[in-house]
Structures are given as structure tokens and as C-alpha cells.
Tab-separated table of C-alpha atoms in Angstrom:
chain	number	residue	atom	x	y	z
L	1	GLU	CA	-37.085	-75.411	41.249
L	2	GLU	CA	-39.949	-74.297	38.994
L	3	ALA	CA	-41.139	-71.799	41.613
L	4	ALA	CA	-37.630	-70.389	41.976
L	5	ARG	CA	-37.337	-70.035	38.205
L	6	LEU	CA	-40.647	-68.193	38.066
L	7	ALA	CA	-39.615	-65.915	40.946
L	8	ARG	CA	-36.339	-65.026	39.195
L	9	SER	CA	-38.163	-64.313	35.955
L	10	LEU	CA	-40.752	-62.136	37.691
L	11	ALA	CA	-37.999	-60.207	39.473
L	12	ALA	CA	-36.464	-59.357	36.100
L	13	LEU	CA	-39.646	-57.657	34.849
L	14	GLU	CA	-40.357	-53.933	34.942
L	15	PRO	CA	-41.950	-53.022	38.289
L	16	LEU	CA	-45.282	-51.846	36.815
L	17	SER	CA	-45.703	-55.034	34.798
L	18	ARG	CA	-44.696	-57.218	37.743
L	19	GLU	CA	-47.182	-55.417	39.996
L	20	ALA	CA	-50.032	-55.868	37.500
L	21	LEU	CA	-49.246	-59.560	36.998
L	22	LEU	CA	-49.033	-60.278	40.718
L	23	LEU	CA	-52.296	-58.479	41.449
L	24	ARG	CA	-54.039	-60.280	38.595
L	25	PHE	CA	-52.773	-63.823	39.060
L	26	GLN	CA	-51.569	-64.086	42.654
L	27	GLU	CA	-54.208	-61.879	44.277
L	28	GLU	CA	-56.829	-62.865	41.654
L	29	MET	CA	-58.052	-59.289	41.253
L	30	SER	CA	-60.135	-58.134	38.309
L	31	LEU	CA	-58.816	-55.537	35.892
L	32	LEU	CA	-61.160	-52.959	37.410
L	33	GLU	CA	-59.937	-53.733	40.938
L	34	ILE	CA	-56.315	-53.434	39.837
L	35	ALA	CA	-57.075	-50.145	38.089
L	36	ARG	CA	-58.508	-48.773	41.308
L	37	VAL	CA	-55.527	-49.937	43.378
L	38	VAL	CA	-52.863	-48.553	41.024
L	39	GLN	CA	-54.968	-45.511	40.079
L	40	ALA	CA	-54.663	-46.115	36.347
L	41	PRO	CA	-57.206	-46.678	33.566
L	42	VAL	CA	-58.340	-50.263	32.935
L	43	SER	CA	-56.806	-50.065	29.447
L	44	THR	CA	-53.418	-49.248	30.975
L	45	VAL	CA	-53.690	-52.162	33.400
L	46	SER	CA	-54.633	-54.464	30.533
L	47	SER	CA	-51.612	-53.294	28.526
L	48	ARG	CA	-49.282	-53.801	31.485
L	49	ILE	CA	-50.551	-57.356	31.931
L	50	TYR	CA	-50.262	-58.129	28.212
L	51	ARG	CA	-46.716	-56.726	27.985
L	52	GLY	CA	-45.794	-58.326	31.302
L	53	LEU	CA	-46.906	-61.770	30.143
L	54	ALA	CA	-44.916	-61.406	26.927
L	55	ALA	CA	-41.823	-60.318	28.857
L	56	LEU	CA	-42.301	-63.130	31.382
L	57	ARG	CA	-42.575	-65.676	28.581
L	58	THR	CA	-39.329	-64.361	27.057
L	59	GLN	CA	-37.586	-64.376	30.429
L	60	LEU	CA	-38.683	-67.951	31.169
L	61	GLU	CA	-37.451	-69.129	27.786
L	62	LYS	CA	-34.146	-67.384	28.456
L	63	GLU	CA	-33.874	-69.110	31.850
L	64	GLU	CA	-34.661	-72.466	30.242
L	65	ASN	CA	-31.845	-72.094	27.721
L	66	GLU	CA	-29.206	-71.235	30.326
């Protein structure tokens, strides 16, 4: 059930944030590796991960309260 909840919450994120989070935590890529893959500056990748984690946290809390 926890995995399904996480999957639903990830699906609700913006695509760029979801992509950055999956590459970072599922594929265990470094920020530099992600930047190369998505052809974006490391600072942009870092921002996407930071905003993605905040949005994921909010989404998970929302799921928990339903």
C-alpha cells in the first residue's frame, strides 16, 4: 500500500520534477549525471529536485488525510 501511495503521489507531480526525482533516487544518479541526461544546468536540476521533494511531501500528506 505504501508503494502504491508513493506512486500516486509521484504521478501527481510536474513531469520535470518527477523526472529529476526518479533519476536521483531510483536510478541513484548524481546531480551532474542528471544535468547531462536532461541537458540542463546542475543548478536547475538541484532546483527541480528541491521543488519536487517539497511537492511530493505535500502530496503524500494530502493522500494521508484522505
